[in-house]
XYZ file of C-alpha atoms in Angstrom:
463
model
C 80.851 64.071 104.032
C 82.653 61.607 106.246
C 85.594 62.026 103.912
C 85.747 65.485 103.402
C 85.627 65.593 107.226
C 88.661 62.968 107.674
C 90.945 65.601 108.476
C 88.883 67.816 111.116
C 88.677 63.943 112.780
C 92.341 63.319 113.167
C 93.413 67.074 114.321
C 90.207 67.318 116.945
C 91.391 63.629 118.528
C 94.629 64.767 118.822
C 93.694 68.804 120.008
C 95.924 70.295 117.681
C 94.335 73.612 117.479
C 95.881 75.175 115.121
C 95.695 72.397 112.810
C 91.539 72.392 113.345
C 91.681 76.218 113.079
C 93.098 75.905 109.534
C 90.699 73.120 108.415
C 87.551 75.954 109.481
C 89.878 78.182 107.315
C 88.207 80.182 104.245
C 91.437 79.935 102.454
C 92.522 76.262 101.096
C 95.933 74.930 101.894
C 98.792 75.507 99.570
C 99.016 71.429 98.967
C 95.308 71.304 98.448
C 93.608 74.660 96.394
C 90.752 72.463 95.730
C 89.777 71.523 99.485
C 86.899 74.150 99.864
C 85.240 72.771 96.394
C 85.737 69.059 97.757
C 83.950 69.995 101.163
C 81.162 71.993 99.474
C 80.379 69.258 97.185
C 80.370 66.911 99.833
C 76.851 68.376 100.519
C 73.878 70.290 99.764
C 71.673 72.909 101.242
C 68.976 70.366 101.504
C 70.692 67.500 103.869
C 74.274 69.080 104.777
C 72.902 69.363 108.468
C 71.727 65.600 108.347
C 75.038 64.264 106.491
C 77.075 66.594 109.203
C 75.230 64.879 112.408
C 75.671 61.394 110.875
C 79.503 61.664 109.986
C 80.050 63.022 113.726
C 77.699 60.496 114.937
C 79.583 57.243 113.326
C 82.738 58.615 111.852
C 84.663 57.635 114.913
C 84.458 61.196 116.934
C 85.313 60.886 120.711
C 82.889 63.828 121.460
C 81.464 64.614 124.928
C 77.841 65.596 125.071
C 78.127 69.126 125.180
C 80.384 68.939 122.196
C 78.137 66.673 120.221
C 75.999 69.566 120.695
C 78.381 72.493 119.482
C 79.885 71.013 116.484
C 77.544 70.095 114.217
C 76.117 73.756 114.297
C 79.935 74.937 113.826
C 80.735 72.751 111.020
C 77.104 73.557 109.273
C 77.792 76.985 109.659
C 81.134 76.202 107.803
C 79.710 74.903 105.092
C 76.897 77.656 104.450
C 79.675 80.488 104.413
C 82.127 78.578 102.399
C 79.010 78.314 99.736
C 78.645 81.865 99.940
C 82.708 82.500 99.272
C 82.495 80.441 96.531
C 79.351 82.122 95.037
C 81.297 85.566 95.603
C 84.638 83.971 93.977
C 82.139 82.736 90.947
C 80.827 85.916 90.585
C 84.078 87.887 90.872
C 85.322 85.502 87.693
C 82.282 86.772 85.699
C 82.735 89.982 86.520
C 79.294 90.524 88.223
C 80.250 90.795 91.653
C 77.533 92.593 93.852
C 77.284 94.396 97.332
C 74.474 91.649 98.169
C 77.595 88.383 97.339
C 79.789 89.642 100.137
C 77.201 90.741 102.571
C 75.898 87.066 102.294
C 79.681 85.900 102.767
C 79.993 88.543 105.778
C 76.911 87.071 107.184
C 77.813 83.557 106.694
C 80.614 84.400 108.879
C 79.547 86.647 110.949
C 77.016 82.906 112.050
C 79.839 81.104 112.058
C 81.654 83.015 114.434
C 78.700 83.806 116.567
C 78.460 79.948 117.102
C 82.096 79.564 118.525
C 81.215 82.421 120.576
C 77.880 81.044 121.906
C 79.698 77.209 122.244
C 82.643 78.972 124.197
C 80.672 81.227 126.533
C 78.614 78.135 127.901
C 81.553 75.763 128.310
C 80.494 73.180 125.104
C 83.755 73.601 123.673
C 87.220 72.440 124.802
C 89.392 74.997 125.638
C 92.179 74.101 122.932
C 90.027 75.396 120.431
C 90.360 79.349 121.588
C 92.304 79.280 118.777
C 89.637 78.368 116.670
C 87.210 81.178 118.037
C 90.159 84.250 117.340
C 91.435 82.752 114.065
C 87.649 82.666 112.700
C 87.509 86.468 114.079
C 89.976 87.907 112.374
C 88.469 86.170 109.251
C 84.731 88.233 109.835
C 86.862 91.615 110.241
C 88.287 90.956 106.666
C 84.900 90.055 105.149
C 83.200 93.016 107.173
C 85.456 95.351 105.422
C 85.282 94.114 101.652
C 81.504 94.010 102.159
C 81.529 97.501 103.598
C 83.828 98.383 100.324
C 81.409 97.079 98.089
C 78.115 98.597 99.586
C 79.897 102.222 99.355
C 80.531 101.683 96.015
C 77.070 100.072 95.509
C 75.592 103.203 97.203
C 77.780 105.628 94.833
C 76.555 104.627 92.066
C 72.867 104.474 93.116
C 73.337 107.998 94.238
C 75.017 109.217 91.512
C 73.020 111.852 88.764
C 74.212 114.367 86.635
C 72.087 117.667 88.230
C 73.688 119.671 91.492
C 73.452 118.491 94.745
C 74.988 119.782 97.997
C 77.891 118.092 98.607
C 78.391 119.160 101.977
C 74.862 117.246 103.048
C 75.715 114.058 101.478
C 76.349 111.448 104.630
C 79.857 109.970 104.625
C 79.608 106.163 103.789
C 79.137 103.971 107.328
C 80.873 100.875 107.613
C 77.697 99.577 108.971
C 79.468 95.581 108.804
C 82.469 96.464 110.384
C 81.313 98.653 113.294
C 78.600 95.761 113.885
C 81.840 93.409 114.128
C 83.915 95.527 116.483
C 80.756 94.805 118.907
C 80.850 91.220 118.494
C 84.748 91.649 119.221
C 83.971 93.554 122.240
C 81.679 90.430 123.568
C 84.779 87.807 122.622
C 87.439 90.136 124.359
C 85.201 90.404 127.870
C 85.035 86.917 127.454
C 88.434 86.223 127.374
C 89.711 88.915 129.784
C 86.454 87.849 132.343
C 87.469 84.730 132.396
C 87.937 83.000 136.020
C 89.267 79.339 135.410
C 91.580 79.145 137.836
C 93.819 76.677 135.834
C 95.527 78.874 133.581
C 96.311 76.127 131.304
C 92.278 76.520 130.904
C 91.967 79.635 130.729
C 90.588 81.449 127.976
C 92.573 84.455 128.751
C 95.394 83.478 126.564
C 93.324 84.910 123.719
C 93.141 88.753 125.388
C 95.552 90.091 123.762
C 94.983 88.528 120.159
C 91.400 90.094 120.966
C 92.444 93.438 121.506
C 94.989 93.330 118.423
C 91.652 92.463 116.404
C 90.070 95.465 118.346
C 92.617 97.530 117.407
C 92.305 97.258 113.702
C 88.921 97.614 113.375
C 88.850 100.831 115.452
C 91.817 101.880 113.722
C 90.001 100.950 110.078
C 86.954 102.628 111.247
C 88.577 105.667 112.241
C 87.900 105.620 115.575
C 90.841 105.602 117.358
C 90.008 107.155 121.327
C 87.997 103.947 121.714
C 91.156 101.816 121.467
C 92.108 103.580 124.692
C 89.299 101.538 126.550
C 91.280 98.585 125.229
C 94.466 99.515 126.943
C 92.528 100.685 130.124
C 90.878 97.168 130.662
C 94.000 95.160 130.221
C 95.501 97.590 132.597
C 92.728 97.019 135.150
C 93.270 93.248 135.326
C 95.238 91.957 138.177
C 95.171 88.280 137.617
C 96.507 88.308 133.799
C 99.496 86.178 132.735
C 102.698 87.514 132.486
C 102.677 89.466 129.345
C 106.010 87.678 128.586
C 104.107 84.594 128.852
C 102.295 85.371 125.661
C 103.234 84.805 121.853
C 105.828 86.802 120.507
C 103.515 87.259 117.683
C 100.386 88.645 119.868
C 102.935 91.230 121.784
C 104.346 92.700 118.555
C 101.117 93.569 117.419
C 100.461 94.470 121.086
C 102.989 96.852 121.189
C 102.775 98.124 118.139
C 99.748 99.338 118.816
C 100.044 101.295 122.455
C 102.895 103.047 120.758
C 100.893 104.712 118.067
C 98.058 105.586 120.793
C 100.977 107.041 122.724
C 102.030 108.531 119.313
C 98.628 110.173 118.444
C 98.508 111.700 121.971
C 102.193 113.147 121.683
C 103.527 111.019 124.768
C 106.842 110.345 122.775
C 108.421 108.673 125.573
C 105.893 105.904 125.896
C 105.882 106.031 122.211
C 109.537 105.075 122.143
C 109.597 102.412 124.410
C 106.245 100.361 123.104
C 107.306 100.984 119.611
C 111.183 99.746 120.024
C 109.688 96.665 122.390
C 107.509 95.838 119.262
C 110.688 95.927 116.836
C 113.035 94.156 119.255
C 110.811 91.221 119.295
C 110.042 91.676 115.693
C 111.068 88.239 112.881
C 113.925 89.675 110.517
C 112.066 88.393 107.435
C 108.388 90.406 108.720
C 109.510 93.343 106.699
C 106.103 94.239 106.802
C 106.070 94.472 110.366
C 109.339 95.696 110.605
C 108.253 98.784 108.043
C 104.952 99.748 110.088
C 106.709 100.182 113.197
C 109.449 102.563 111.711
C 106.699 104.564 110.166
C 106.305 105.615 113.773
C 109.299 104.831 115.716
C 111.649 107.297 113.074
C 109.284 110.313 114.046
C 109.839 109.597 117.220
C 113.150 108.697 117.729
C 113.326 112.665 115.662
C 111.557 113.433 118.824
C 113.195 111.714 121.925
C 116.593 111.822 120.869
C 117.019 114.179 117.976
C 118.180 110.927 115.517
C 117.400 110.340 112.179
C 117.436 106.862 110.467
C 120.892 105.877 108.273
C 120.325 105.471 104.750
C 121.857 101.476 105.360
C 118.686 101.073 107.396
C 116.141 102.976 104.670
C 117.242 101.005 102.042
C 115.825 98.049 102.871
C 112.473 99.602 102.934
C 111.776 101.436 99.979
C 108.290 102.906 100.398
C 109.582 104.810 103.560
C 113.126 105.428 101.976
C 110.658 107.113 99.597
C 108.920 109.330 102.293
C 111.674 109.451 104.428
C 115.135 109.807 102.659
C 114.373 113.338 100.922
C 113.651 114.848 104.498
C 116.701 112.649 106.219
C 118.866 114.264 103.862
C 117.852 117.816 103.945
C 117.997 117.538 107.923
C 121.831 116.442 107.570
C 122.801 119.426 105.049
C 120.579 122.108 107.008
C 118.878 122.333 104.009
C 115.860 124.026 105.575
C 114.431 125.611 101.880
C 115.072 121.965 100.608
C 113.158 120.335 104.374
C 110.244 122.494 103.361
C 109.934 121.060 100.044
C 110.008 117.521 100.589
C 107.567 117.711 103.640
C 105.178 118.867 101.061
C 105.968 116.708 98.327
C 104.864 113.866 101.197
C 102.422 115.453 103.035
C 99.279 113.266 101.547
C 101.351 110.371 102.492
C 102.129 112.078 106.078
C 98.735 112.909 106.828
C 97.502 109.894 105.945
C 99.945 108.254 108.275
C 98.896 111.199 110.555
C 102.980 111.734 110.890
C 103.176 114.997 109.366
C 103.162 117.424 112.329
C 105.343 115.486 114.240
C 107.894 115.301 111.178
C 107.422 119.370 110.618
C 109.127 119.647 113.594
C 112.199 117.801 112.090
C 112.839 121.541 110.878
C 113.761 122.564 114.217
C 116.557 119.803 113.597
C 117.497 120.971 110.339
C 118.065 123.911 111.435
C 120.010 123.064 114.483
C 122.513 121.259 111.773
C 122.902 125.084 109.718
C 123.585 126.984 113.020
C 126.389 123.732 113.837
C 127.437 124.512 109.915
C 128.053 127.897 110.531
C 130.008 127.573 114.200
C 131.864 124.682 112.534
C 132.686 127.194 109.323
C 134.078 129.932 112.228
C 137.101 127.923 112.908
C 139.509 127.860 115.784
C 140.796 130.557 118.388
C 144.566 131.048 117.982
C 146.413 129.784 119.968
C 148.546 131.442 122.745
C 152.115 131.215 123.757
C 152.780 127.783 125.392
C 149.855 126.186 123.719
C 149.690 123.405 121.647
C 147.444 121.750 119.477
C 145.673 119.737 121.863
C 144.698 123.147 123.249
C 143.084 124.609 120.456
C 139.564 125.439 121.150
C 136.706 126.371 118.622
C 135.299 130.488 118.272
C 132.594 130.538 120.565
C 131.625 134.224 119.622
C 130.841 134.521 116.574
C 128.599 137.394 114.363
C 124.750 137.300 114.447
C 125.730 138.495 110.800
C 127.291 135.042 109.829
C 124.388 133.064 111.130
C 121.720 135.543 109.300
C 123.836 135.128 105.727
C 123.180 130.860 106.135
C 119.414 131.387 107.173
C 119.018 133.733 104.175
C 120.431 131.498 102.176
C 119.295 128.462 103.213
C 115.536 129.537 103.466
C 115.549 130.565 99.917
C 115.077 128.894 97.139
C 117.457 128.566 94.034
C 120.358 129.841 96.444
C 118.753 133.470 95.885
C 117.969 133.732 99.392
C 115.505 134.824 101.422
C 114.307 138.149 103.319
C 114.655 137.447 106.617
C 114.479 140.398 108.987
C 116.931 140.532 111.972
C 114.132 140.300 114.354
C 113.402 137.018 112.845
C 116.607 135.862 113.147
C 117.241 136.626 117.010
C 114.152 134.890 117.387
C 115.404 131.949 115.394
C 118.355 131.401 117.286
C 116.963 131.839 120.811
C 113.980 129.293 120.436
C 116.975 126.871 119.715
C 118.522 128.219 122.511
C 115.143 127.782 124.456
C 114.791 124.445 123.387
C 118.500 123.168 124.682
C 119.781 122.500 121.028
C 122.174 125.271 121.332
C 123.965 126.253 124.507
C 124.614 130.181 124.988
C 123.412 133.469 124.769
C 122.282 136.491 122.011
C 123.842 139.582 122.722
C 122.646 142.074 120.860
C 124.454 145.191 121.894
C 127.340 143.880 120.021
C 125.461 141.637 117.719
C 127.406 138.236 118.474
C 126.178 134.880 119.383
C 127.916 133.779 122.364
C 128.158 129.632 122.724
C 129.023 127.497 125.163
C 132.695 126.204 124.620
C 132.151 123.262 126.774
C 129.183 121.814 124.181
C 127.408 124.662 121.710
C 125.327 122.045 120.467
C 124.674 119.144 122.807
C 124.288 115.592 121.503
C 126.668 116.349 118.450
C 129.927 116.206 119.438
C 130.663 120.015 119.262
């Protein structure tokens, strides 16, 4: 065990957190695949706790008495869940893979974790190894949710029988491990926030926001989404936080990311914009990822704020959203509106999922924004009068109700056949753009013309 320990040793002496957080890691390292067999076999149910206590005892630790105390239940509980991963993995070969395997791997964890939690709330462990507490965290939220994944499947088909039942009685699946995580979360988060070391350089606090990433995708997972609002609330509440500069790029992307969908979900567009262009701003070129989750919501929004839509340079690189994206991009260019209504409902599963689709149905009012700018382009120029020149000419700004009803007709329906649009409909049309400042002017119906602004029919495009 002393061996297999060697390199926890050398990264605890020196504090390198990160270093110690990988070695508690339930993934081996890329130079070593075969580390979590080596440490396993180091031991054995029957003396691991004994072999543990005497390599930290004469392996040459400099520990403190409180952390003589911590670690040996830490490591321990290290070595009991990475028995239970490799039980799972063993299983998984054979193709017998059970509910019970990953439960006993989430559990396994879920001790682990629940010992750097313990260790850090009564001051046993350094505080360099905060890191070690929120990188074993996010670990338990990933094994919550595979064993949650496996016990609904477990429960299907347990439940399962060929006779009638009423569907609309049959309880919805909990995800009884991860809900029980998101309140273990909730204690590490109020202990970092809480915390009132007056040395920051002490301070757990530097793990908030990491916290409240972790919160956010287990709410978000679970479907629970107004709690994450408490989230945003408590950080908001706390007067003696770092700067949020201060932090991690890493921890304020996420950070970001996040408070912009919220904003998204509630329709505040504006706040949506700004968290959501923060996040990509600070974003790593190669975290296409990333990169692609925040333009899932920052192109609705953007269709929002400033009536843009992405170029197909940037959708290219991204083709899962050039997918959802460039059929509706393109329609909104050509005023396509029968061709708009199409492609929203080719996506829609994808949009709803997303929960993008009503904000991206009202891309239409867009789209057809660009057919009325079509049709006032089509109308050409007044003629000029004597003395003027070219650099005088000015565009019609009356033009026929009758020329705008021919492109909706057309443009509505589908195979170019047109659709039946009554006049009524029309007027109405055109004056909710009107209404909504994406055309300037005025309907006047007693002699049926469309009277636009010559200074600026259609703010924002040029015309």
């Amino acid at each position: 065990m002393q061996a297999a320990l060697e390199p926890f040793r050398l990264a605890h002496a020196q504090q390198q957190a990160f270093t110690v957080a990988e070695f508690l890691s339930p993934i081996p390292p890329p130079n070593n695949p075969a580390r979590l067999y080596e440490f396993h076999r180091a031991s054995n149910f029957q003396t691991v706790e004994q072999d543990i206590r005497n390599a930290l005892r004469y392996g040459g630790y400099r520990l403190n008495q409180k952390e003589s105390v911590a670690w040996p239940g830490i490591l321990v509980s290290y070595w009991k869940a990475i028995h239970s991963l490799l039980r799972a993995e063993e299983a998984r070969n054979q193709g017998t893979l059970g509910a019970r395997d990953l439960v006993e791997v989430y559990d396994a964890w879920k001790e682990l974790t629940n010992h750097f939690l313990r260790h850090t709330s009564n001051g046993a462990l350094p505080p360099w190894t905060l890191v070690c507490m929120y990188r074993t965290a996010n670990y338990l939220r990933i094994f919550a949710a595979q064993a949650d994944a496996q016990l609904a499947k477990s429960k299907e088909s347990v439940t399962f029988d060929s006779g009638l039942q009423d569907d609309i009685a049959t309880p919805a699946p909990r995800s009884e491990k991860l809900e029980e995580t998101a309140r273990i979360f909730n204690r590490i988060f109020a202990l970092c926030l809480n915390d009132r070391n007056p040395d920051m350089s002490q301070s757990r606090k530097w793990g908030t926001y990491y916290m409240a990433n972790l919160q956010f995708k287990t709410y978000f997972k679970l479907k629970n989404v107004s709690l994450s609002k408490n989230i945003v609330r408590s950080i908001n509440a706390q007067s003696d936080l770092p700067s949020f500069e201060a932090f991690p790029a890493a921890h304020r992307v996420t950070y970001n990311y996040y408070v912009g969908v919220l904003a998204f979900l509630q329709e505040d567009y504006n706040k949506a914009e700004e968290h959501l262009t923060e996040a990509w701003n600070l974003c790593l070129p190669e975290s296409l990822g990333n990169q692609e989750r925040i333009l899932t919501y920052l192109i609705p929004t953007r269709l929002i704020t400033a009536q843009t839509i992405p170029t197909p340079l940037l959708l290219s690189s991204y083709p899962r959203l050039q997918k959802i994206f460039g059929p509706l991009v393109t329609c909104i260019k050509r005023g396509d509106l029968h061709g708009f209504d199409t492609a929203l409902a080719a996506a829609e599963d994808a949009l709803v999922r997303r929960r993008i689709y009503l904000t991206l149905e009202r891309g239409r009012d867009l789209t057809l924004r660009n057919l009325l700018r079509k049709v006032f382009l089509a109308a050409g120029y007044e003629e000029l009068k004597e003395g003027q020149t070219e650099r005088d000419r000015i565009r019609k700004s009356r033009i026929p109700l009758s020329w705008f009803a021919a492109a909706l007709r057309m443009s509505s329906g589908a195979g170019g056949e047109g659709l039946n649009l009554e006049d009524e409909e029309i007027e109405c049309l055109i004056a909710n753009q009107i209404y909504k400042g994406m055309m300037k002017g005025y309907i006047s119906r007693e002699h049926s013309m469309v009277v636009l602004n010559k200074k600026g029919a259609f703010p924002g495009t040029g015309v």
